[in-house]
PDB file of C-alpha atoms and ligand atoms in Angstrom:
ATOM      1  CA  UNK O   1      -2.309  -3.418   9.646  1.00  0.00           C
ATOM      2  CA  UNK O   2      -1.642  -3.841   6.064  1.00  0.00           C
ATOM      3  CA  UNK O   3      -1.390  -0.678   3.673  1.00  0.00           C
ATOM      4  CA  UNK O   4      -3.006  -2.004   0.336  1.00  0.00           C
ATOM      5  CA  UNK O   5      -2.971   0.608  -2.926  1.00  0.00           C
ATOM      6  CA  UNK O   6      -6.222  -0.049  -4.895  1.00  0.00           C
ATOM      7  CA  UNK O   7      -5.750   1.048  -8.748  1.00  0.00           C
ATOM      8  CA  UNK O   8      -7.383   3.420 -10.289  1.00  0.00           C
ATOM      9  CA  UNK O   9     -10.484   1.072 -11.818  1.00  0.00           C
ATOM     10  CA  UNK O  10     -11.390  -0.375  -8.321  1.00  0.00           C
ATOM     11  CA  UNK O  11     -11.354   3.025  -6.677  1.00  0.00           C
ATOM     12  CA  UNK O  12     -15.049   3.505  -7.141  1.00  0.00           C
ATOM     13  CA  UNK O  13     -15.365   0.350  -4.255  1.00  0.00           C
ATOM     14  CA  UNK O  14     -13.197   2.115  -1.922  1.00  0.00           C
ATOM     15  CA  UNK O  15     -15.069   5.777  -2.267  1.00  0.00           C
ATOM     16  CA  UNK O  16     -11.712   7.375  -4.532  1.00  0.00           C
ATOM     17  CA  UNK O  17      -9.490   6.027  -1.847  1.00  0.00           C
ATOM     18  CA  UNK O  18      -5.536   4.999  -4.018  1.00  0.00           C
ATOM     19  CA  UNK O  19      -4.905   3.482  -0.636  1.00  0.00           C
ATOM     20  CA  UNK O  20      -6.882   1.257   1.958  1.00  0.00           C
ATOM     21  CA  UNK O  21      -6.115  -0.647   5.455  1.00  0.00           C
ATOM     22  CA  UNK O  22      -6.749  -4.098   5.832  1.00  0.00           C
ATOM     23  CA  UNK O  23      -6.130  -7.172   8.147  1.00  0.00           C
ATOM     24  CA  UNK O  24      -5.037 -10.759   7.255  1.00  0.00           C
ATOM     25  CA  UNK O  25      -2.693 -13.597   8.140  1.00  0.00           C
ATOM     26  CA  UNK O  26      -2.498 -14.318   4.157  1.00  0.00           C
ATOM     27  CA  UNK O  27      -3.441 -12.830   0.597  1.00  0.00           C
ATOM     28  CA  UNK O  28      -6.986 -14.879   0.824  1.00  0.00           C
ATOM     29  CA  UNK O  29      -7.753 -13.160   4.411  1.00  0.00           C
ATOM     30  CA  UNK O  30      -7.029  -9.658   3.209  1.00  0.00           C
ATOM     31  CA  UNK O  31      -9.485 -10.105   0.120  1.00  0.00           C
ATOM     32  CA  UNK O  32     -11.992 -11.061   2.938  1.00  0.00           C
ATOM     33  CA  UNK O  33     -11.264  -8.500   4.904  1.00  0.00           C
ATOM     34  CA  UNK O  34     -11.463  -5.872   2.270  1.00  0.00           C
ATOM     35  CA  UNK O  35     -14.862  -7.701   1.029  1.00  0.00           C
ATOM     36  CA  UNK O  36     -16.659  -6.880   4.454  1.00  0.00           C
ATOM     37  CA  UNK O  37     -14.991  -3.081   4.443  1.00  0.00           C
ATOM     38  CA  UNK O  38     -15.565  -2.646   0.588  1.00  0.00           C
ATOM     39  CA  UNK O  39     -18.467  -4.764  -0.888  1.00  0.00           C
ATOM     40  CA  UNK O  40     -17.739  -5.971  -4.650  1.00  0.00           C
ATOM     41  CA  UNK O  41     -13.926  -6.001  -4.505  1.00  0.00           C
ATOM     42  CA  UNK O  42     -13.281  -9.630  -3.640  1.00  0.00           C
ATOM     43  CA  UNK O  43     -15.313 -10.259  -7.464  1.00  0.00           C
ATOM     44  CA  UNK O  44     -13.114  -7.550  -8.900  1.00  0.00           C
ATOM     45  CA  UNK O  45     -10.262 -10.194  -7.544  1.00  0.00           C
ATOM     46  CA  UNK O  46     -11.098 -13.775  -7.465  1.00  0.00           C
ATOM     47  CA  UNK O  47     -13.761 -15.809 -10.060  1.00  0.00           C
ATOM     48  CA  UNK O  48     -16.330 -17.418  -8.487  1.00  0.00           C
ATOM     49  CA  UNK O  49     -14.600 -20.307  -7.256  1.00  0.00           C
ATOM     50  CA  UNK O  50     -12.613 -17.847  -5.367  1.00  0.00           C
ATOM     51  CA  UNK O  51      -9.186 -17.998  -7.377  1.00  0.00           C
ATOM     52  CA  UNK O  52      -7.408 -14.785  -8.321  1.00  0.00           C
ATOM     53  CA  UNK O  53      -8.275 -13.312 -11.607  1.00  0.00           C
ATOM     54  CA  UNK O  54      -5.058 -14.139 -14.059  1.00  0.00           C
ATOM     55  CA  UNK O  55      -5.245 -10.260 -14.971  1.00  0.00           C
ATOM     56  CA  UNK O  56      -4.801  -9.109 -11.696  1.00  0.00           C
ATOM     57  CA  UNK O  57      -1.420  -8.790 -10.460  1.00  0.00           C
ATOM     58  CA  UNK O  58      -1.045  -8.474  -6.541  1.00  0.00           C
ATOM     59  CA  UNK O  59       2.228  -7.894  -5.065  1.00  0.00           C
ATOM     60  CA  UNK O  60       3.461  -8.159  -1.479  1.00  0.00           C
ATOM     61  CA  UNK O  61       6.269  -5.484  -1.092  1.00  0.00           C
ATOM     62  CA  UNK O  62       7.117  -5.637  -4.831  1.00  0.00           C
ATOM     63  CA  UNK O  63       7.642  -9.120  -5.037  1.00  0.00           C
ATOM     64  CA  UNK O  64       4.904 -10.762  -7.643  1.00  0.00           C
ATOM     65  CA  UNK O  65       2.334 -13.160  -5.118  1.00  0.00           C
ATOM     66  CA  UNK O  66       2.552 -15.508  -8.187  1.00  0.00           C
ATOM     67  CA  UNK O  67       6.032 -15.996  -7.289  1.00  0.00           C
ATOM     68  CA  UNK O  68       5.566 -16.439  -3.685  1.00  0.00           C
ATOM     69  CA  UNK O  69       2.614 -18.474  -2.409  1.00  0.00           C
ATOM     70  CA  UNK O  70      -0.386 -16.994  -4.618  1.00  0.00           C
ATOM     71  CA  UNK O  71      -3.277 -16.260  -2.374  1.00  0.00           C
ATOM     72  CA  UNK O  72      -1.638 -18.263   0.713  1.00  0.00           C
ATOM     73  CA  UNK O  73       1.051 -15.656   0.703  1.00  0.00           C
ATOM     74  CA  UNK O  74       1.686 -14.739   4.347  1.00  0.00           C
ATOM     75  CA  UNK O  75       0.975 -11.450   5.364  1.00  0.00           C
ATOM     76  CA  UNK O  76       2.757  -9.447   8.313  1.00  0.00           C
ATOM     77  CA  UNK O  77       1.606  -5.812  10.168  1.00  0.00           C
ATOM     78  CA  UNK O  78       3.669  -3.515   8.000  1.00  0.00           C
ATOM     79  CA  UNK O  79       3.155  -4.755   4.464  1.00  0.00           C
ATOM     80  CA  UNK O  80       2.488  -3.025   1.848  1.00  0.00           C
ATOM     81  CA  UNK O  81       0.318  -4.838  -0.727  1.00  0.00           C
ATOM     82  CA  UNK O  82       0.013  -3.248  -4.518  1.00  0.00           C
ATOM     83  CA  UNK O  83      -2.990  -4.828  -6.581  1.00  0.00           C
ATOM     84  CA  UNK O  84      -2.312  -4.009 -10.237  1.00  0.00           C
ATOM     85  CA  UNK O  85      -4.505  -5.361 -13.140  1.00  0.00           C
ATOM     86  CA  UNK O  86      -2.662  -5.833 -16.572  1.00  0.00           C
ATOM     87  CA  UNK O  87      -2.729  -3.757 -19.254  1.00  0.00           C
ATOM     88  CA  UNK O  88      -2.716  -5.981 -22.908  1.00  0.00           C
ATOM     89  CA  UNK O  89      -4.510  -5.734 -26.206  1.00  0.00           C
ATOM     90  CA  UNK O  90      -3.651  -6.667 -29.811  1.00  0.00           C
ATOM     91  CA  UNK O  91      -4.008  -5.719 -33.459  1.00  0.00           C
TER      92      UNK O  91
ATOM     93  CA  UNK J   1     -12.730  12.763 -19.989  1.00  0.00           C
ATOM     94  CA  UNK J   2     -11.085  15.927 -19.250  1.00  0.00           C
ATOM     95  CA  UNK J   3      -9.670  17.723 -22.358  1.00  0.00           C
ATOM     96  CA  UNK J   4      -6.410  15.615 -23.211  1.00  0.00           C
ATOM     97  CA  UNK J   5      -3.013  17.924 -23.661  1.00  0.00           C
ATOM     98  CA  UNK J   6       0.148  15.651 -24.897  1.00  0.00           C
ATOM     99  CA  UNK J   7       3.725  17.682 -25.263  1.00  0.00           C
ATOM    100  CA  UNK J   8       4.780  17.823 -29.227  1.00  0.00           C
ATOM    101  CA  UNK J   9       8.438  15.849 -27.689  1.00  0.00           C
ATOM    102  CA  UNK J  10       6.311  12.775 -26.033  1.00  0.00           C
ATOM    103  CA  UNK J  11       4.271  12.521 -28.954  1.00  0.00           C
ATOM    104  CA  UNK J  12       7.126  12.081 -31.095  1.00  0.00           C
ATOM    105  CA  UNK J  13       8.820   9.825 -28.616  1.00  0.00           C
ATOM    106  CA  UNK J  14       5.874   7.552 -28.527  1.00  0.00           C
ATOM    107  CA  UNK J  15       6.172   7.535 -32.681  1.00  0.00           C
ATOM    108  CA  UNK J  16       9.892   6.347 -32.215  1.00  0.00           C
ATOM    109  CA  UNK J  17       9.482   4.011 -29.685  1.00  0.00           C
ATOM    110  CA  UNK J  18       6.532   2.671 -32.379  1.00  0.00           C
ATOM    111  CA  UNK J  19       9.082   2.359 -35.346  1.00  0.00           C
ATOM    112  CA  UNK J  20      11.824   1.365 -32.980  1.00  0.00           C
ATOM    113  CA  UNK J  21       9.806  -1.656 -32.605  1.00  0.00           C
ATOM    114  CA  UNK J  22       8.194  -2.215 -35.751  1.00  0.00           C
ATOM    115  CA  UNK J  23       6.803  -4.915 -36.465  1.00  0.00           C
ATOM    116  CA  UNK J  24       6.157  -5.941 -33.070  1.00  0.00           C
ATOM    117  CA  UNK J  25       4.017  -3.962 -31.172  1.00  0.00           C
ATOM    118  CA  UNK J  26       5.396  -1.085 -28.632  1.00  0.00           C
ATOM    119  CA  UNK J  27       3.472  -0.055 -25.292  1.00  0.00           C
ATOM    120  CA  UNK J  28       3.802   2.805 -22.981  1.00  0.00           C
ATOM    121  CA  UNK J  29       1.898   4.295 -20.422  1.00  0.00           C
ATOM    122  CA  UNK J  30       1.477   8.574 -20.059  1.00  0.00           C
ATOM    123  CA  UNK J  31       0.278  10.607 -16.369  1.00  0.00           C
ATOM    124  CA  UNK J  32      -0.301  14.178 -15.720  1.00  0.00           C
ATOM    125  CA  UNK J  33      -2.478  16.121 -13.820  1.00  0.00           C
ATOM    126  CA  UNK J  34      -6.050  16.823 -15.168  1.00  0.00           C
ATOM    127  CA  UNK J  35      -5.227  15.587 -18.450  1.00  0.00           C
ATOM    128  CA  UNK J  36      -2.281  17.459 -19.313  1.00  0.00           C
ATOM    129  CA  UNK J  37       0.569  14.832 -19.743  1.00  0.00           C
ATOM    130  CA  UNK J  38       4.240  15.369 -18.391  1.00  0.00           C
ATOM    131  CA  UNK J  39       5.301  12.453 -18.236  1.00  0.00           C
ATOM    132  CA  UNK J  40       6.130   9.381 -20.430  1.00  0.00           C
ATOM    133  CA  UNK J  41       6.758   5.560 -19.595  1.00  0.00           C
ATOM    134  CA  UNK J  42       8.190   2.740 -22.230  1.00  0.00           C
ATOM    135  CA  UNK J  43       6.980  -0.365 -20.680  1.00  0.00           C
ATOM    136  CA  UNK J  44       8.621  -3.527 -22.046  1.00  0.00           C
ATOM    137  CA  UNK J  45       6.041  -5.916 -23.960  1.00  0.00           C
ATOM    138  CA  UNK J  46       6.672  -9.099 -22.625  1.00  0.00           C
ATOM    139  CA  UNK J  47       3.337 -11.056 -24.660  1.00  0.00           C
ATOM    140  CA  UNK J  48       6.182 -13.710 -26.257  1.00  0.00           C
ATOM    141  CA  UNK J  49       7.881 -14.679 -23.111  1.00  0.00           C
ATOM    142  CA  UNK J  50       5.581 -14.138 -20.171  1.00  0.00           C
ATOM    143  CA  UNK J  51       3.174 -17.449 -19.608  1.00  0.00           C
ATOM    144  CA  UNK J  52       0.337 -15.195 -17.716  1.00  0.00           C
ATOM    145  CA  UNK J  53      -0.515 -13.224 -21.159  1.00  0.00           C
ATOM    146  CA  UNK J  54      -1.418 -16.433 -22.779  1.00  0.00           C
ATOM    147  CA  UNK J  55      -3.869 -16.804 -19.822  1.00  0.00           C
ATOM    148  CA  UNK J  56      -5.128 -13.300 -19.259  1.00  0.00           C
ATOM    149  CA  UNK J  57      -5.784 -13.291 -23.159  1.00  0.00           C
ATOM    150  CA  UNK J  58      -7.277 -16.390 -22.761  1.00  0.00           C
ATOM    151  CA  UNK J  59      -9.204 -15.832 -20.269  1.00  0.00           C
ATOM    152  CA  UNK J  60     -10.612 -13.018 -21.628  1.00  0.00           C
ATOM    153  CA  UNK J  61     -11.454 -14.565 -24.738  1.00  0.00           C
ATOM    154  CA  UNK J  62     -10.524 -12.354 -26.849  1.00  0.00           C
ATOM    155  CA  UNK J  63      -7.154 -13.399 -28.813  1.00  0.00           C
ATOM    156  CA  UNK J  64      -5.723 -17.517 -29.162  1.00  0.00           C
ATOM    157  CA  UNK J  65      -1.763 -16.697 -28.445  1.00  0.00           C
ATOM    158  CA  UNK J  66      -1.291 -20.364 -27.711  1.00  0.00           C
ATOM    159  CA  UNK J  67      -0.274 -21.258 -31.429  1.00  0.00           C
ATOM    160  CA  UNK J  68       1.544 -18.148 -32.215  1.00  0.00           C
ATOM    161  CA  UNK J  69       5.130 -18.184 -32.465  1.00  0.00           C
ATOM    162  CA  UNK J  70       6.890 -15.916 -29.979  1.00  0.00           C
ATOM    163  CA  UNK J  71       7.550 -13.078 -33.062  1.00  0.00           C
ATOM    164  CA  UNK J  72       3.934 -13.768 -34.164  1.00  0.00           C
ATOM    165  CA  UNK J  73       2.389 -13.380 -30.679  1.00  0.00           C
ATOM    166  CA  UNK J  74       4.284  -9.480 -30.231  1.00  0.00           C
ATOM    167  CA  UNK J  75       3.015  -8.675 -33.716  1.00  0.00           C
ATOM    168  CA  UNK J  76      -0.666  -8.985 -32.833  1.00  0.00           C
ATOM    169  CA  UNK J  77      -0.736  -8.569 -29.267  1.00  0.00           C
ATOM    170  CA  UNK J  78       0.903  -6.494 -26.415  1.00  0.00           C
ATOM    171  CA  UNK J  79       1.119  -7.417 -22.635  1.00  0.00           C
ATOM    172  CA  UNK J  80       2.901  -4.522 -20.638  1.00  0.00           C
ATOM    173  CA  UNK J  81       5.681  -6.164 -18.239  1.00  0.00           C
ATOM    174  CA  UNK J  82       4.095  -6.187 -14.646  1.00  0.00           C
ATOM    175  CA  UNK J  83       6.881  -5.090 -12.810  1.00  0.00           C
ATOM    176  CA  UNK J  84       7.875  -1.880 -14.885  1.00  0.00           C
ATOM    177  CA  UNK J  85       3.978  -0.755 -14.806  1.00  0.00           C
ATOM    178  CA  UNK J  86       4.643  -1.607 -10.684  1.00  0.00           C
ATOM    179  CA  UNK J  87       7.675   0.701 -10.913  1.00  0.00           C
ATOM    180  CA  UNK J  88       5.717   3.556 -13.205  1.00  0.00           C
ATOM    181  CA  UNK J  89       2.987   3.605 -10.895  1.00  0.00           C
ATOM    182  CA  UNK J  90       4.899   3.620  -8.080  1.00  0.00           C
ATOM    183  CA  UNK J  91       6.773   7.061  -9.837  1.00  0.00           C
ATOM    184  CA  UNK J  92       3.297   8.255 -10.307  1.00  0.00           C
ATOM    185  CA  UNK J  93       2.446   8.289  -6.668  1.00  0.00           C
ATOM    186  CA  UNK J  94       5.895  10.098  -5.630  1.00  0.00           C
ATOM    187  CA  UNK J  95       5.380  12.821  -8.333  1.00  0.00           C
ATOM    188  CA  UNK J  96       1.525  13.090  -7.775  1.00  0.00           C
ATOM    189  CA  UNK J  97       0.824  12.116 -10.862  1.00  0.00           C
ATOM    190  CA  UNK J  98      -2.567   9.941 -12.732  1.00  0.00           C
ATOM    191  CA  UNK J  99      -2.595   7.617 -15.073  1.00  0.00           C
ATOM    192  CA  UNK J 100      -3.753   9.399 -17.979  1.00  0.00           C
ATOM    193  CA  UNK J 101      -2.525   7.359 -21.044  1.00  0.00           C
ATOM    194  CA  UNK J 102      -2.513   3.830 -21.756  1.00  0.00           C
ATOM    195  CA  UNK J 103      -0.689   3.307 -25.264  1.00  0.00           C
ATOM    196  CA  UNK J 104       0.372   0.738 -27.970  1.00  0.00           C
ATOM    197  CA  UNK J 105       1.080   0.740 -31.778  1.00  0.00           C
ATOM    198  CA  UNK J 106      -0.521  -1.112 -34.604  1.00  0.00           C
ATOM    199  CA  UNK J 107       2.175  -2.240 -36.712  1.00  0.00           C
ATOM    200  CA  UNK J 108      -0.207  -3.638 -39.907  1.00  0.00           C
ATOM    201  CA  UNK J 109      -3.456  -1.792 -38.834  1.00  0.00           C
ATOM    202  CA  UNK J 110      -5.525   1.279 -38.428  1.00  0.00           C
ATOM    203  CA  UNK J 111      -5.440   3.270 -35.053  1.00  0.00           C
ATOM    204  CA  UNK J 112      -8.963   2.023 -33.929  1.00  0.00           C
ATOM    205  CA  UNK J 113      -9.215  -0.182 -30.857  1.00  0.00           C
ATOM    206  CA  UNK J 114      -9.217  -3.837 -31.763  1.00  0.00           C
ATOM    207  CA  UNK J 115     -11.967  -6.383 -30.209  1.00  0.00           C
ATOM    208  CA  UNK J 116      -9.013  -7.685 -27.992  1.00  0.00           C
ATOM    209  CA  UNK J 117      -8.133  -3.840 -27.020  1.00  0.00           C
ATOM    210  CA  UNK J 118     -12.122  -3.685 -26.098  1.00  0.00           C
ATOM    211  CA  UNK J 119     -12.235  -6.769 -24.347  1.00  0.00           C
ATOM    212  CA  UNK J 120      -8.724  -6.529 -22.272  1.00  0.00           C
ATOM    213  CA  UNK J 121      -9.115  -2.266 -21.537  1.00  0.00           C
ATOM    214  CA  UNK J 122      -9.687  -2.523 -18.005  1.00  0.00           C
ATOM    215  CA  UNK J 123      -9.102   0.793 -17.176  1.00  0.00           C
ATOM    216  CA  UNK J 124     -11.808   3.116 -17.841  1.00  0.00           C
ATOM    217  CA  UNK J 125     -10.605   6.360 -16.670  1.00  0.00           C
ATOM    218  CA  UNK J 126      -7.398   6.156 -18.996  1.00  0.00           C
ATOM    219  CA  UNK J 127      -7.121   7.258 -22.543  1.00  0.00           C
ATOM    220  CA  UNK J 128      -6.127   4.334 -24.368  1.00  0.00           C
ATOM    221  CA  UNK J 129      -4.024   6.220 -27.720  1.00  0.00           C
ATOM    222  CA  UNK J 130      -2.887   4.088 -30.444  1.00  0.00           C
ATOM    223  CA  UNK J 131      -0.597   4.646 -32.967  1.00  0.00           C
ATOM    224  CA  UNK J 132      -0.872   3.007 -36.238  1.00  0.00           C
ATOM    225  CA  UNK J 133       2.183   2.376 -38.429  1.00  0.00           C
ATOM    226  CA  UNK J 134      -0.125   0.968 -41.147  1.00  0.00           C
ATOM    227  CA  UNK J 135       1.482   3.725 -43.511  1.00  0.00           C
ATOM    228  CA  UNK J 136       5.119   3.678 -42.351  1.00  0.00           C
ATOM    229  CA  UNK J 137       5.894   7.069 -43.617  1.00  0.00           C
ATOM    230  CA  UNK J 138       2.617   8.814 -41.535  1.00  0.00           C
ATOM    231  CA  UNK J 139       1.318   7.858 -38.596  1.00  0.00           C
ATOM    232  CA  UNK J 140      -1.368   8.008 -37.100  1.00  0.00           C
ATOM    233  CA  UNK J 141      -2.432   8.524 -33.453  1.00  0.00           C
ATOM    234  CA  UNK J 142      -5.918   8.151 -32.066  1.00  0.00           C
ATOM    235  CA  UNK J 143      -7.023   8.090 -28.782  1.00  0.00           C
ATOM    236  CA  UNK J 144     -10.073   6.716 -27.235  1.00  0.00           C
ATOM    237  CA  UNK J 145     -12.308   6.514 -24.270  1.00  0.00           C
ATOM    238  CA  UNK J 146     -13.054   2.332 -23.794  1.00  0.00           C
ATOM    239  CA  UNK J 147     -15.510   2.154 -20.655  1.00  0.00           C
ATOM    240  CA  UNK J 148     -17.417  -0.967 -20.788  1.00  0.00           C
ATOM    241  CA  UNK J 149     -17.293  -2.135 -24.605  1.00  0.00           C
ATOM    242  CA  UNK J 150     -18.306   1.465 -25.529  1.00  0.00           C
ATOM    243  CA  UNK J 151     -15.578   3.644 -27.759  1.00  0.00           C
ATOM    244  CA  UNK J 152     -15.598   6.957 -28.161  1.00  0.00           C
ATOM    245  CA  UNK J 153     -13.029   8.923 -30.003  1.00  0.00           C
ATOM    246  CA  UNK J 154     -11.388  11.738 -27.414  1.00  0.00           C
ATOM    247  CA  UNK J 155      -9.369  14.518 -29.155  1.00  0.00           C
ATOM    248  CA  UNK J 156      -6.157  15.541 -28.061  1.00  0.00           C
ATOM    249  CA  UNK J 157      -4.225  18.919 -28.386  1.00  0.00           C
ATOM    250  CA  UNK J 158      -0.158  18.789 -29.018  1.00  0.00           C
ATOM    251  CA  UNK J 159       1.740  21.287 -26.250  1.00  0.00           C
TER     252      UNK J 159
HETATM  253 ZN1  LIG M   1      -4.669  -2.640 -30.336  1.00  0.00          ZN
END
């Protein structure tokens, strides 16, 4: 299993829940997987070509996906996956 | 929103981190319990160097960064480095804390959320406070409620 935290503004998918369970080989499979056990979150994630949102920041034990593999990160029982949209604005 | 309670000290830590910076834009994130804050995060803004805030602003729609010189770009804009908000969150979740604050300054301009604020504020159960150095000798802090493109104005008391 794979402990994923959810932030605050996707908590409403995952009925208040800072912290799911999931299953995947890779980043992709995990967004699947949380699709079928929370419906709307994989659009929260990924546009509709299926690419991860640039303003969401997913991280695989601390370590920045975008710096590893992107969505074909592997994933192993025991990880702990943080999803973290950015905060930015202007003047 | 739940009735927003700031200590006097964060508030005027928030103020010096604003001038500290100044001109460039400052960001920080608050958390409490309930909307009482106790505790305060500087988060690095990282909008000159970092090649993703080009894209999330882009993306968005809502600001052209592409153009800007790095000391232009962190005069208009603010993008909060990912791994310290990673590491503040993380701090939240040992202390049992929420997110309760999302802040920045305005270096040139009033303390109301900016279109790119309203199109980038992505958390809607967050207060998103602003502190405007447009009169360098008084400033001013607002805070705000930004769910959807809506803004309302949420008071907050000084502890
Ligand atoms: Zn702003």
């Amino acid at each position: 299993m794979i402990k994923v935290r959810i932030p605050t503004p996707l908590r409403p998918l995952t009925k208040g829940q800072g912290e799911v369970e999931a299953k995947g080989a890779n980043i992709e499979e995990m967004v699947d997987h949380l699709e079928g056990a929370h419906p709307g979150i994989k659009g929260r994630l990924c546009d509709e070509k299926g690419e991860l949102r640039r303003f969401v920041n997913i991280y695989v034990n601390e370590e920045d996906i975008r710096f590893l593999k992107g969505k074909d990160t592997t994933l192993k029982d025991g990880d702990e996956v943080s999803i973290v949209p950015a905060i930015a604005g202007g003047n | 929103m739940l009735p927003l309670k700031i200590p006097r000290q964060i508030l005027d830590e928030m103020v010096a981190h604003a001038r500290a910076l100044d001109p460039y834009e400052c960001c920080g994130l608050l958390a409490g319990k309930e909307g009482a804050v106790s505790r305060h995060y500087r988060i690095t803004n990282t909008v000159a160097k970092d090649a993703q805030a080009v894209e999330v602003f882009d993306a968005a729609n809502v600001k052209q960064l592409a153009d800007l010189s790095e000391a232009q770009k962190a005069e208009v804009a603010y993008f909060m480095d990912p791994k310290e908000m990673l590491a503040a969150f993380k701090d939240m979740r040992e202390r049992e804390l929420d997110l309760t604050v999302i802040y920045h300054s305005h270096t040139h301009s009033p303390a109301y959320p900016s279109m790119t604020d309203i199109g980038l504020a992505l958390y809607p159960d967050a207060a998103y406070l602003i502190i405007s150095l447009e009169h360098k000798a008084a400033p001013d802090l607002r805070a705000y409620s930004i769910q959807g493109h809506q803004v309302t104005r949420i008071e907050f008391q000084a502890i």
